Coordinates of C-alpha atoms and ligand atoms in Angstrom, one line a residue:
M1 CA -0.1 -21.3 -101.3
A2 CA -3.0 -23.0 -100.0
P3 CA -3.8 -26.1 -101.7
H4 CA -6.6 -26.4 -104.2
A5 CA -8.9 -29.0 -104.9
V6 CA -7.9 -31.2 -107.8
A7 CA -10.2 -33.3 -109.9
E8 CA -8.5 -36.7 -110.6
P9 CA -10.3 -37.3 -113.9
S10 CA -12.6 -40.4 -113.2
Y11 CA -15.1 -39.8 -115.8
R12 CA -13.8 -41.5 -118.9
S13 CA -15.7 -42.4 -122.2
E14 CA -15.5 -45.9 -123.7
N15 CA -12.1 -45.4 -125.1
G16 CA -10.4 -44.3 -121.6
H17 CA -10.2 -40.7 -122.7
T18 CA -11.1 -38.4 -120.0
S19 CA -13.7 -35.4 -120.8
S20 CA -10.8 -33.4 -121.3
D21 CA -9.7 -34.9 -124.8
V22 CA -12.8 -36.8 -125.7
H23 CA -14.7 -35.6 -129.0
T24 CA -18.2 -36.1 -128.1
D25 CA -19.4 -39.0 -130.7
F26 CA -22.9 -39.2 -128.9
L27 CA -24.1 -37.0 -131.6
T28 CA -23.5 -36.8 -135.5
V29 CA -25.7 -34.5 -137.6
N30 CA -26.0 -35.9 -141.0
S31 CA -26.4 -32.6 -142.9
P32 CA -24.3 -30.7 -146.0
N33 CA -24.3 -27.7 -143.7
V34 CA -22.5 -29.6 -141.1
V35 CA -18.8 -30.6 -141.2
Y36 CA -16.9 -32.6 -138.6
T37 CA -12.9 -32.5 -138.2
E38 CA -10.6 -33.9 -135.6
T39 CA -10.9 -30.5 -133.6
E40 CA -13.9 -28.7 -134.8
I41 CA -17.7 -29.0 -135.6
K42 CA -18.5 -26.3 -138.4
S43 CA -22.1 -25.5 -139.4
K44 CA -23.9 -23.0 -141.6
Y45 CA -27.1 -21.9 -140.0
T46 CA -29.8 -19.8 -141.5
Y47 CA -31.3 -17.6 -138.7
R48 CA -35.0 -16.6 -139.6
T49 CA -36.8 -13.7 -138.0
T50 CA -39.8 -11.7 -138.5
S51 CA -39.1 -7.9 -139.2
V52 CA -42.6 -6.0 -138.2
T53 CA -43.3 -2.2 -139.4
K54 CA -45.9 -0.8 -137.8
I55 CA -47.9 1.2 -140.4
A56 CA -50.7 2.6 -138.3
E57 CA -52.3 2.3 -134.9
G58 CA -52.8 -1.5 -134.4
K59 CA -51.7 -2.2 -138.1
Y60 CA -48.3 -4.1 -138.9
V61 CA -46.5 -5.5 -141.8
A62 CA -44.6 -8.5 -141.2
E63 CA -41.8 -9.4 -143.4
P64 CA -39.7 -12.8 -143.0
K65 CA -36.3 -12.2 -142.7
E66 CA -32.9 -14.7 -143.2
T67 CA -29.5 -14.3 -141.9
V68 CA -26.9 -16.8 -142.6
Y69 CA -24.2 -17.4 -139.9
D70 CA -21.4 -20.0 -139.5
F71 CA -20.7 -21.4 -136.4
K72 CA -17.6 -23.3 -135.4
V73 CA -17.2 -25.3 -131.8
D74 CA -13.7 -26.1 -130.6
R75 CA -14.0 -29.8 -130.0
K76 CA -11.4 -30.4 -127.3
V77 CA -13.1 -29.8 -123.8
G78 CA -9.6 -29.3 -122.3
K79 CA -9.2 -29.4 -118.5
V80 CA -11.1 -26.7 -117.0
G81 CA -10.9 -25.0 -113.4
M82 CA -13.8 -23.6 -111.4
M83 CA -12.8 -21.0 -108.6
L84 CA -15.7 -19.8 -106.5
V85 CA -15.4 -16.5 -104.6
G86 CA -16.8 -17.4 -101.1
W87 CA -15.9 -20.9 -101.5
G88 CA -16.4 -21.6 -97.9
G89 CA -20.1 -20.5 -97.7
N90 CA -23.3 -22.8 -97.8
N91 CA -23.2 -22.8 -101.8
G92 CA -19.4 -23.2 -102.2
S93 CA -18.9 -26.0 -99.5
T94 CA -22.0 -27.7 -100.9
V95 CA -21.3 -27.7 -104.7
T96 CA -17.9 -28.7 -103.7
A97 CA -19.1 -31.9 -101.9
G98 CA -21.7 -32.7 -104.6
I99 CA -18.8 -32.9 -107.3
I100 CA -16.7 -34.9 -105.1
A101 CA -19.6 -37.3 -103.8
N102 CA -20.6 -37.6 -108.0
R103 CA -17.1 -38.3 -109.0
R104 CA -16.7 -40.9 -106.6
G105 CA -20.1 -42.3 -107.1
L106 CA -21.1 -42.1 -103.4
V107 CA -24.1 -43.9 -101.7
W108 CA -24.9 -42.7 -98.3
D109 CA -27.5 -43.7 -95.7
T110 CA -30.1 -41.3 -94.5
R111 CA -33.2 -41.7 -92.5
E112 CA -35.3 -42.3 -95.6
G113 CA -33.0 -45.0 -96.6
K114 CA -29.9 -44.9 -99.1
R115 CA -29.3 -41.7 -101.2
E116 CA -26.7 -41.5 -104.2
A117 CA -25.0 -38.8 -105.6
N118 CA -26.8 -37.0 -108.4
Y119 CA -27.1 -33.6 -110.4
Y120 CA -30.6 -33.2 -109.9
G121 CA -31.6 -29.5 -110.5
S122 CA -29.0 -28.8 -113.0
V123 CA -30.4 -28.2 -116.5
L124 CA -27.6 -29.3 -118.4
M125 CA -26.6 -32.6 -116.2
G126 CA -30.7 -33.4 -115.1
S127 CA -32.9 -32.4 -118.0
T128 CA -33.1 -33.7 -121.7
I129 CA -33.7 -31.8 -124.9
K130 CA -36.0 -33.0 -127.7
L131 CA -33.5 -33.9 -130.7
G132 CA -36.1 -34.7 -133.3
T133 CA -38.4 -37.7 -134.1
D134 CA -37.3 -41.4 -134.7
A135 CA -37.0 -42.0 -138.4
K136 CA -39.0 -45.3 -138.2
T137 CA -41.7 -44.8 -135.4
G138 CA -42.3 -40.9 -135.7
R139 CA -41.7 -40.6 -131.9
D140 CA -39.8 -38.0 -129.9
V141 CA -36.1 -38.7 -129.2
N142 CA -35.0 -37.0 -126.3
I143 CA -31.4 -36.6 -125.3
P144 CA -29.5 -35.5 -122.0
F145 CA -29.0 -31.7 -122.6
H146 CA -25.3 -32.0 -121.8
N147 CA -24.8 -34.2 -124.9
I148 CA -25.9 -31.8 -127.7
L149 CA -22.3 -30.4 -127.6
P150 CA -19.0 -31.5 -126.4
M151 CA -19.3 -29.9 -122.6
V152 CA -17.0 -30.3 -119.6
H153 CA -18.3 -32.6 -117.3
P154 CA -18.7 -31.4 -113.7
N155 CA -17.0 -34.4 -112.3
D156 CA -13.6 -33.3 -114.1
L157 CA -13.5 -29.8 -112.8
V158 CA -10.5 -28.7 -111.0
I159 CA -12.0 -26.5 -107.8
G160 CA -10.5 -23.9 -106.0
G161 CA -11.3 -20.2 -104.6
W162 CA -11.2 -17.7 -102.2
D163 CA -13.2 -16.7 -98.8
I164 CA -12.8 -14.2 -96.3
S165 CA -13.1 -16.8 -93.8
S166 CA -10.2 -19.3 -93.3
T167 CA -12.4 -22.0 -92.5
N168 CA -11.5 -25.2 -94.4
L169 CA -14.4 -26.9 -96.7
A170 CA -14.9 -29.7 -94.2
D171 CA -15.4 -27.2 -91.4
A172 CA -17.4 -24.9 -93.8
M173 CA -19.4 -27.8 -94.8
D174 CA -20.4 -28.3 -90.9
R175 CA -20.8 -24.6 -90.5
A176 CA -23.2 -24.8 -93.3
A177 CA -25.6 -27.8 -92.0
V178 CA -26.5 -28.7 -95.3
L179 CA -25.7 -32.2 -96.1
E180 CA -26.2 -35.6 -94.3
P181 CA -23.5 -36.6 -91.7
A182 CA -23.2 -40.0 -93.2
L183 CA -22.2 -38.2 -96.3
K184 CA -20.1 -35.6 -94.9
K185 CA -18.2 -38.2 -93.0
M186 CA -17.5 -40.0 -96.6
I187 CA -15.8 -36.8 -98.2
R188 CA -14.4 -35.1 -95.0
D189 CA -10.7 -35.8 -95.2
E190 CA -10.9 -34.5 -99.0
M191 CA -13.0 -31.5 -98.0
A192 CA -10.6 -30.6 -95.1
S193 CA -7.8 -30.4 -97.5
Y194 CA -9.4 -27.4 -99.5
K195 CA -8.2 -24.1 -97.8
P196 CA -9.6 -21.1 -99.1
L197 CA -7.3 -18.2 -100.5
P198 CA -7.2 -15.0 -98.7
S199 CA -9.8 -12.6 -100.3
A200 CA -10.2 -8.6 -100.8
Y201 CA -12.6 -7.4 -98.1
Y202 CA -14.0 -4.1 -98.1
P203 CA -16.2 -4.3 -94.9
D204 CA -18.6 -1.2 -96.0
F205 CA -20.1 -3.5 -99.2
I206 CA -21.5 -6.5 -96.8
A207 CA -23.4 -6.4 -93.6
A208 CA -21.5 -5.5 -90.4
N209 CA -22.7 -8.9 -89.2
Q210 CA -20.2 -10.5 -91.2
E211 CA -17.0 -9.1 -89.7
D212 CA -16.4 -12.1 -87.4
R213 CA -16.2 -14.2 -90.3
A214 CA -13.1 -12.3 -91.9
D215 CA -9.7 -13.7 -90.9
N216 CA -8.6 -14.5 -94.2
V217 CA -8.3 -11.5 -96.1
L218 CA -5.7 -9.9 -98.5
E219 CA -3.2 -7.5 -96.9
G220 CA -3.4 -3.8 -98.2
S221 CA -5.8 -2.2 -100.0
K222 CA -6.9 -2.2 -103.8
A223 CA -4.8 0.7 -104.6
S224 CA -2.1 0.4 -107.3
L225 CA -3.9 -2.5 -108.4
A226 CA -2.5 -4.9 -105.8
H227 CA -5.7 -6.9 -105.1
V228 CA -6.4 -7.2 -108.7
E229 CA -2.8 -8.6 -109.5
Q230 CA -3.0 -10.7 -106.5
I231 CA -6.3 -12.4 -107.8
R232 CA -4.6 -13.0 -111.2
R233 CA -1.8 -14.5 -109.8
D234 CA -4.3 -16.8 -107.7
I235 CA -5.9 -17.7 -111.2
R236 CA -2.5 -18.4 -112.9
D237 CA -1.6 -20.3 -109.9
L238 CA -4.6 -22.7 -110.2
S239 CA -4.2 -22.9 -113.9
D240 CA -0.5 -24.2 -113.4
F241 CA -1.2 -26.6 -110.6
K242 CA 0.7 -29.6 -111.2
D243 CA 2.2 -28.2 -114.3
A244 CA 2.2 -31.3 -116.2
N245 CA -1.5 -31.1 -116.3
G246 CA -2.0 -27.3 -116.4
L247 CA -5.4 -25.9 -116.8
D248 CA -6.8 -25.0 -120.2
K249 CA -8.8 -22.3 -118.6
V250 CA -10.4 -21.1 -115.5
I251 CA -14.0 -20.0 -115.0
V252 CA -14.4 -17.9 -111.8
L253 CA -18.0 -17.4 -110.0
W254 CA -19.1 -15.1 -107.6
T255 CA -21.0 -17.1 -104.7
A256 CA -19.9 -14.8 -101.8
N257 CA -22.0 -12.5 -99.8
T258 CA -24.4 -10.0 -101.3
E259 CA -23.0 -6.8 -101.7
R260 CA -24.7 -3.3 -101.3
Y261 CA -25.2 -1.4 -104.8
A262 CA -22.2 0.5 -105.8
D263 CA -22.6 4.2 -106.6
I264 CA -22.4 4.9 -110.5
I265 CA -20.1 8.0 -110.6
D266 CA -18.9 9.8 -113.5
G267 CA -15.2 9.9 -113.7
V268 CA -14.8 6.6 -111.2
N269 CA -16.6 3.7 -112.6
D270 CA -18.4 5.0 -115.9
T271 CA -15.6 3.8 -118.2
A272 CA -12.8 1.2 -118.3
E273 CA -10.4 3.8 -118.1
N274 CA -11.8 5.7 -115.1
L275 CA -12.3 2.4 -113.4
L276 CA -9.1 1.1 -113.6
S277 CA -7.7 4.7 -112.3
S278 CA -10.0 4.4 -109.5
I279 CA -8.8 1.1 -108.6
E280 CA -5.0 2.3 -108.9
A281 CA -6.1 5.3 -106.6
G282 CA -8.0 2.8 -104.1
H283 CA -11.3 4.5 -104.5
G284 CA -13.6 3.5 -101.8
E285 CA -16.6 2.8 -104.1
I286 CA -14.9 0.0 -105.9
S287 CA -16.5 -3.3 -104.4
P288 CA -14.7 -6.8 -104.1
S289 CA -17.0 -8.3 -106.8
T290 CA -15.8 -5.5 -109.3
V291 CA -12.0 -6.1 -108.2
F292 CA -12.6 -9.8 -109.2
A293 CA -14.4 -9.1 -112.2
V294 CA -11.6 -6.6 -113.4
A295 CA -8.9 -9.4 -112.6
C296 CA -10.7 -12.1 -114.3
I297 CA -11.5 -9.8 -117.6
Q298 CA -7.8 -9.1 -117.7
E299 CA -6.9 -12.6 -117.0
G300 CA -9.2 -13.8 -119.8
S301 CA -11.2 -15.9 -117.3
P302 CA -15.0 -15.8 -117.8
F303 CA -16.4 -14.0 -114.4
I304 CA -20.0 -14.8 -113.3
N305 CA -21.7 -13.1 -110.5
G306 CA -24.1 -15.4 -108.5
S307 CA -25.4 -12.6 -106.5
P308 CA -27.7 -9.4 -107.0
Q309 CA -25.3 -6.6 -106.5
N310 CA -24.4 -4.2 -109.4
T311 CA -20.8 -5.6 -109.7
F312 CA -21.1 -4.8 -113.5
V313 CA -20.6 -1.2 -113.6
P314 CA -20.5 0.6 -116.8
G315 CA -16.6 0.4 -116.7
V316 CA -16.3 -3.2 -116.1
I317 CA -18.8 -4.1 -119.1
E318 CA -16.4 -1.7 -121.3
L319 CA -13.5 -3.3 -120.1
A320 CA -14.8 -6.8 -120.9
E321 CA -15.8 -5.6 -124.5
Q322 CA -12.1 -4.1 -125.0
H323 CA -10.7 -7.3 -123.7
G324 CA -13.2 -10.0 -125.3
S325 CA -13.7 -11.5 -122.1
F326 CA -16.6 -13.0 -121.0
I327 CA -19.2 -11.9 -118.0
G328 CA -22.3 -13.0 -116.7
G329 CA -25.0 -12.4 -114.0
D330 CA -26.9 -11.6 -111.7
D331 CA -28.2 -13.6 -108.8
F332 CA -28.6 -17.1 -109.0
K333 CA -32.4 -18.1 -109.9
S334 CA -32.9 -21.3 -107.5
G335 CA -36.5 -20.8 -105.8
Q336 CA -38.7 -18.4 -105.2
T337 CA -38.2 -16.2 -108.2
K338 CA -37.6 -19.5 -110.6
M339 CA -41.4 -20.4 -109.7
K340 CA -42.2 -17.1 -110.3
S341 CA -40.7 -16.5 -113.7
A342 CA -42.5 -19.8 -114.9
L343 CA -46.1 -19.1 -113.0
V344 CA -46.1 -15.6 -114.3
D345 CA -45.4 -16.4 -117.7
F346 CA -47.8 -19.1 -117.8
L347 CA -50.4 -17.0 -116.3
I348 CA -50.1 -13.7 -118.5
N349 CA -49.7 -16.0 -121.3
A350 CA -53.1 -17.8 -120.6
G351 CA -54.6 -14.3 -120.8
I352 CA -55.1 -14.1 -117.2
K353 CA -54.3 -10.6 -115.7
L354 CA -52.3 -10.6 -112.8
T355 CA -52.8 -7.6 -110.3
S356 CA -50.8 -8.6 -107.5
I357 CA -47.6 -10.7 -106.5
A358 CA -46.7 -10.8 -102.8
S359 CA -43.5 -12.8 -102.0
Y360 CA -42.3 -13.6 -98.8
N361 CA -39.6 -15.7 -97.4
H362 CA -37.4 -16.4 -94.4
L363 CA -34.4 -18.2 -93.8
G364 CA -31.6 -18.8 -91.2
N365 CA -28.3 -19.3 -93.1
N366 CA -25.6 -16.8 -93.3
D367 CA -26.9 -15.3 -96.7
G368 CA -30.2 -14.5 -94.7
K369 CA -28.0 -13.0 -91.9
N370 CA -26.1 -10.9 -94.4
L371 CA -29.6 -9.7 -96.1
S372 CA -31.1 -8.8 -92.8
S373 CA -28.8 -5.7 -93.2
Q374 CA -31.0 -3.2 -95.2
K375 CA -28.7 -2.0 -97.9
Q376 CA -28.0 -5.6 -98.7
F377 CA -31.4 -6.6 -98.8
R378 CA -32.0 -4.0 -101.2
S379 CA -29.7 -5.5 -103.8
K380 CA -31.8 -8.7 -103.6
E381 CA -35.3 -7.0 -103.5
I382 CA -34.3 -5.2 -107.0
S383 CA -33.3 -8.7 -108.4
K384 CA -36.3 -10.3 -107.3
S385 CA -38.7 -7.7 -108.3
N386 CA -37.8 -7.1 -111.9
V387 CA -38.3 -10.6 -112.9
V388 CA -42.0 -9.9 -114.2
D389 CA -41.3 -6.9 -116.3
D390 CA -40.8 -8.5 -119.5
M391 CA -44.0 -10.7 -119.5
V392 CA -46.2 -7.9 -118.5
E393 CA -44.8 -5.6 -121.0
A394 CA -45.6 -7.9 -123.7
N395 CA -49.2 -8.3 -123.0
S396 CA -50.9 -4.9 -124.2
V397 CA -54.2 -6.5 -124.5
L398 CA -54.0 -7.2 -120.2
Y399 CA -51.9 -4.2 -119.2
K400 CA -51.8 -0.7 -120.3
K401 CA -48.9 1.2 -120.9
G402 CA -46.9 1.4 -117.8
E403 CA -49.4 -0.5 -115.9
H404 CA -48.3 -3.6 -113.7
P405 CA -49.1 -5.9 -110.7
D406 CA -48.4 -4.8 -107.4
H407 CA -45.2 -6.9 -106.4
T408 CA -43.7 -6.6 -102.9
V409 CA -40.7 -8.8 -101.9
V410 CA -40.0 -9.5 -98.1
I411 CA -36.9 -11.5 -96.8
K412 CA -36.7 -12.4 -93.0
Y413 CA -33.6 -13.9 -91.3
M414 CA -35.0 -16.6 -89.0
P415 CA -31.8 -18.7 -87.8
A416 CA -33.9 -21.7 -86.9
V417 CA -34.5 -22.7 -90.5
G418 CA -31.2 -22.5 -91.4
D419 CA -30.6 -23.2 -95.1
N420 CA -34.1 -24.6 -95.3
K421 CA -35.8 -21.4 -96.8
R422 CA -39.7 -20.9 -96.5
A423 CA -41.1 -18.9 -99.5
L424 CA -44.7 -17.9 -99.4
D425 CA -46.4 -16.5 -102.2
E426 CA -49.5 -14.9 -103.3
Y427 CA -50.6 -14.4 -106.6
Y428 CA -53.9 -12.6 -107.3
A429 CA -55.5 -11.9 -110.7
E430 CA -58.6 -10.8 -112.5
I431 CA -60.2 -13.7 -114.5
F432 CA -63.3 -14.0 -116.9
M433 CA -66.1 -11.4 -116.2
G434 CA -65.0 -9.7 -113.2
G435 CA -63.8 -13.0 -111.5
H436 CA -60.4 -13.5 -109.4
Q437 CA -58.1 -16.3 -109.0
T438 CA -56.0 -16.5 -105.8
I439 CA -53.1 -19.0 -105.9
S440 CA -51.1 -19.4 -102.7
L441 CA -47.5 -21.2 -102.9
F442 CA -45.7 -22.7 -99.8
N443 CA -42.3 -23.6 -101.0
V444 CA -39.6 -25.1 -98.8
C445 CA -36.4 -24.5 -100.8
E446 CA -33.3 -26.0 -99.5
D447 CA -31.3 -22.9 -100.9
S448 CA -27.9 -24.5 -101.3
L449 CA -29.0 -27.7 -102.8
L450 CA -31.2 -25.5 -105.3
A451 CA -28.4 -23.2 -106.1
S452 CA -25.3 -25.6 -106.5
P453 CA -26.6 -27.0 -109.5
L454 CA -26.9 -23.7 -111.0
I455 CA -23.5 -23.0 -110.2
I456 CA -22.5 -25.9 -112.1
D457 CA -24.7 -25.3 -115.2
L458 CA -23.4 -21.7 -115.2
V459 CA -19.7 -22.8 -115.2
I460 CA -20.0 -25.4 -117.9
T461 CA -22.2 -23.1 -119.9
A462 CA -19.6 -20.2 -119.8
E463 CA -16.6 -22.7 -120.6
M464 CA -18.8 -24.1 -123.6
M465 CA -19.3 -20.4 -124.9
T466 CA -15.5 -19.9 -124.9
R467 CA -15.3 -22.9 -127.7
I468 CA -18.1 -21.1 -129.8
S469 CA -17.1 -18.8 -132.6
W470 CA -19.2 -17.2 -135.4
K471 CA -19.1 -15.1 -138.6
S472 CA -22.2 -13.8 -140.4
H473 CA -22.8 -14.0 -144.2
S474 CA -23.8 -11.0 -146.2
D475 CA -24.2 -10.7 -149.9
G476 CA -23.6 -14.2 -150.1
R477 CA -20.1 -14.0 -148.7
A478 CA -18.8 -14.9 -145.2
S479 CA -17.2 -12.2 -143.2
D480 CA -13.2 -13.2 -143.0
D481 CA -12.8 -14.3 -139.6
Y482 CA -14.8 -16.1 -136.7
K483 CA -15.5 -14.1 -133.6
G484 CA -16.6 -15.1 -130.0
F485 CA -20.2 -14.0 -128.5
H486 CA -20.7 -10.6 -127.0
S487 CA -18.9 -10.3 -124.1
V488 CA -22.0 -10.1 -121.7
L489 CA -23.4 -13.9 -121.7
S490 CA -27.0 -13.1 -121.6
V491 CA -27.3 -16.8 -122.7
L492 CA -26.6 -17.7 -119.1
S493 CA -30.0 -15.8 -117.9
Y494 CA -32.0 -19.3 -117.5
M495 CA -29.7 -19.8 -114.0
L496 CA -30.0 -15.9 -113.1
K497 CA -32.7 -13.4 -111.7
A498 CA -31.8 -10.3 -113.0
P499 CA -29.9 -11.4 -116.5
L500 CA -27.3 -9.2 -117.6
T501 CA -27.6 -8.4 -121.4
P502 CA -25.4 -6.4 -123.6
P503 CA -26.0 -2.5 -123.5
G504 CA -29.0 -1.6 -125.3
T505 CA -30.7 -5.1 -125.6
P506 CA -33.7 -6.5 -124.2
V507 CA -34.1 -8.4 -120.7
V508 CA -35.9 -11.5 -121.2
N509 CA -37.0 -13.3 -117.8
A510 CA -39.8 -15.7 -119.0
L511 CA -38.2 -19.1 -117.9
A512 CA -39.6 -21.0 -121.2
K513 CA -38.0 -18.4 -123.5
Q514 CA -34.6 -18.4 -121.6
R515 CA -34.4 -22.4 -121.9
A516 CA -35.4 -22.1 -125.3
A517 CA -32.7 -19.8 -126.1
L518 CA -30.0 -21.8 -124.8
T519 CA -31.2 -25.0 -126.4
N520 CA -31.7 -23.4 -129.8
I521 CA -28.2 -21.6 -129.9
F522 CA -26.7 -25.1 -129.0
R523 CA -28.7 -26.8 -131.5
A524 CA -27.6 -24.1 -134.3
C525 CA -24.0 -24.9 -133.7
V526 CA -24.6 -28.6 -134.9
G527 CA -26.6 -26.8 -137.6
L528 CA -30.1 -27.8 -136.6
E529 CA -33.3 -25.7 -136.5
P530 CA -35.0 -24.8 -133.1
E531 CA -37.6 -27.3 -132.0
S532 CA -41.1 -25.7 -133.2
D533 CA -43.2 -28.4 -131.6
M534 CA -45.4 -28.0 -134.6
T535 CA -45.4 -31.8 -135.1
L536 CA -46.9 -31.2 -138.4
E537 CA -46.0 -34.6 -139.2
H538 CA -48.9 -35.7 -136.8
K539 CA -51.2 -33.2 -138.1
L540 CA -50.9 -33.4 -141.8
F541 CA -51.7 -36.9 -143.2
Ligands
LIG1 N1 -30.4 -20.6 -103.4 C1 -29.3 -19.7 -102.7 O1 -28.4 -20.2 -102.0 C2 -28.9 -18.5 -103.4 C3 -29.8 -18.0 -104.6 C4 -29.4 -17.0 -105.1 C5 -28.5 -16.2 -104.9 N2 -27.7 -16.6 -103.5 C6 -26.6 -15.7 -103.3 O2 -25.4 -16.4 -103.3 C7 -24.4 -16.0 -102.4 C8 -23.8 -16.9 -101.4 O3 -24.8 -17.7 -100.8 P1 -24.6 -18.6 -99.6 O4 -25.9 -19.2 -99.3 O5 -23.8 -19.7 -100.1 O6 -23.8 -17.8 -98.6 P2 -22.9 -17.7 -97.4 O7 -23.2 -16.6 -96.7 O8 -23.0 -19.1 -96.9 O9 -21.6 -17.7 -98.4 C9 -21.0 -16.5 -98.7 C10 -19.5 -16.7 -98.2 O10 -18.7 -15.6 -98.8 C11 -17.7 -15.3 -97.9 N3 -17.3 -13.8 -98.5 C12 -18.1 -12.7 -98.1 N4 -17.3 -11.6 -98.7 C13 -16.2 -12.2 -99.4 C14 -15.3 -11.8 -100.1 N5 -15.1 -10.1 -100.7 N6 -14.4 -12.5 -100.9 C15 -14.7 -13.9 -100.8 N7 -15.6 -14.4 -99.8 C16 -16.4 -13.6 -99.1 C17 -18.4 -15.4 -96.7 O11 -17.2 -15.7 -95.8 C18 -19.3 -16.8 -97.0 O12 -18.4 -17.9 -96.6 C19 -25.0 -14.9 -101.8 O13 -24.9 -13.8 -102.4 C20 -26.7 -15.3 -102.0 O14 -27.8 -13.8 -101.9 C21 -28.0 -17.5 -103.0
LIG2 O1 -33.6 -17.6 -105.7 P1 -35.3 -17.1 -104.9 O2 -35.3 -18.2 -104.0 O3 -35.9 -16.4 -105.6 O4 -34.3 -16.1 -103.9 C1 -33.7 -16.5 -102.6 C2 -34.1 -15.3 -101.5 O5 -35.7 -15.5 -101.6 C3 -33.4 -15.8 -100.4 O6 -33.9 -15.0 -99.5 C4 -32.2 -15.6 -100.5 O7 -31.5 -15.8 -99.4 C5 -31.5 -16.4 -101.6 O8 -29.9 -15.7 -101.8 C6 -32.1 -16.3 -103.0 O9 -32.1 -15.2 -103.6

């Protein structure tokens, strides 16, 4: 069995514990609603919302509502594995290299001088949240996002994965052409020891131009669930790696090529039962990513889709709900779209009427090569185009019902630029008294260096969610037992272009709202109110 990457924990707290058993003592919330035990944080949280009733056209009644929840956080982080599908790709090799470099605290030479390993671009590892205000000075106190709850540290992730290409991670790192030679040299031996496991490969789902990579594929077909069972064994093998230090859990993330959309067919993939029967029968419309999702759901490993295809056909969602397993996606939100979701949110909420958004980009990596095929591009076009819908729909002052800006997405494959994607955007808007505003952006995104920190955020957040449970109070009594969040982890939306949400629930793409949701859910788990930014203490005196 191909060796996997093994993280030798070097991240230790003051008392010598690794993150796998350190109980965060960074933050203690002093409140009658928060109880700390050796193994758990329990909080009682009052969730305050406003219920609105429309009584006539343009006339509403608003009623404050309160729901009391109990949250429970398992404080033991445990030993966590991260398995990447597409491990030998630009993102997979880059994120692996980045974790190794951080774990070893590497510093390397570049033309611009020395550079040291960091986790910039990770919202959890590179940003802070406002905890509150200093008791004496009244100044804001901001803490690293990662410290609000006991989260796994990326340095301690045990890494493994699959790829249809047998190339080891050192040669994959060279093929990706993303990292500096000086850095690559320092980690080459360790990267060379990592060899992707063979994967499920169904040529029809990715571009034909990918075929020359496929020398590491599972034998046989998906029929009789053979590939599902092999993937489950692979996950268990990593979990048992170094038996004495078995993993407590494995998070699986798809960073393999973008697939074409699968047709949703009644009787084939519309329900969990039909989906399993279709895989059993080897049905051609079941994609590799859906096979991975099924295997992970059955193995109880959270599965996250970093690509835009519709992996989560209705049968997968139903299966995840039946198993209480977590799924999340779709499509990392790394560069052009991340900027768009912030800029459109700002413009429309400033009362500026966006009427046209033109998004063009070209890139020269293998992702771009795969996307040069129309069916795979279509998957990406969908995920990149829907990102403004909620913001437009929320503003009935600027937009009539059904009205929305023109929006076009173009992606071209230009090998010369490699991973350094060039994104050109034009935002055109109507402003006061018939005026217009034109905003042109030229954004050079080093794609894999922007996506890799998102992989870390997705994996750490998904793992954190496996240790959070809740119960609600009604008629003053708490329900009997705690349960997990819904199987579809919409809390991951900040990192994703096309957030998957529980069936029938709204999609939020506004970047600030997504970050606020993540922040405030974690704050609630330690009994803290959302940060309102009202700063009344600085206004009412
Ligand atoms: N900024 C970004 O890089 C970014 C942003 C958003 C989404 N994405 C998506 O992330 C994915 C990976 O991007 P990348 O730049 O690393 O691409 P890449 O082409 O470099 O890597 C994809 C890897 O997946 C492998 N692969 C293909 N089919 C597979 C299968 N069935 N099983 C296992 N491995 C398989 C390929 O051999 C390749 O090594 C793409 O779908 C891309 O659209 C990337
Ligand atoms: O995240 P983002 O920059 O909006 O979108 C990107 C696309 O513009 C790019 O063409 C594609 O190769 C990347 O996978 C990514 O999806």
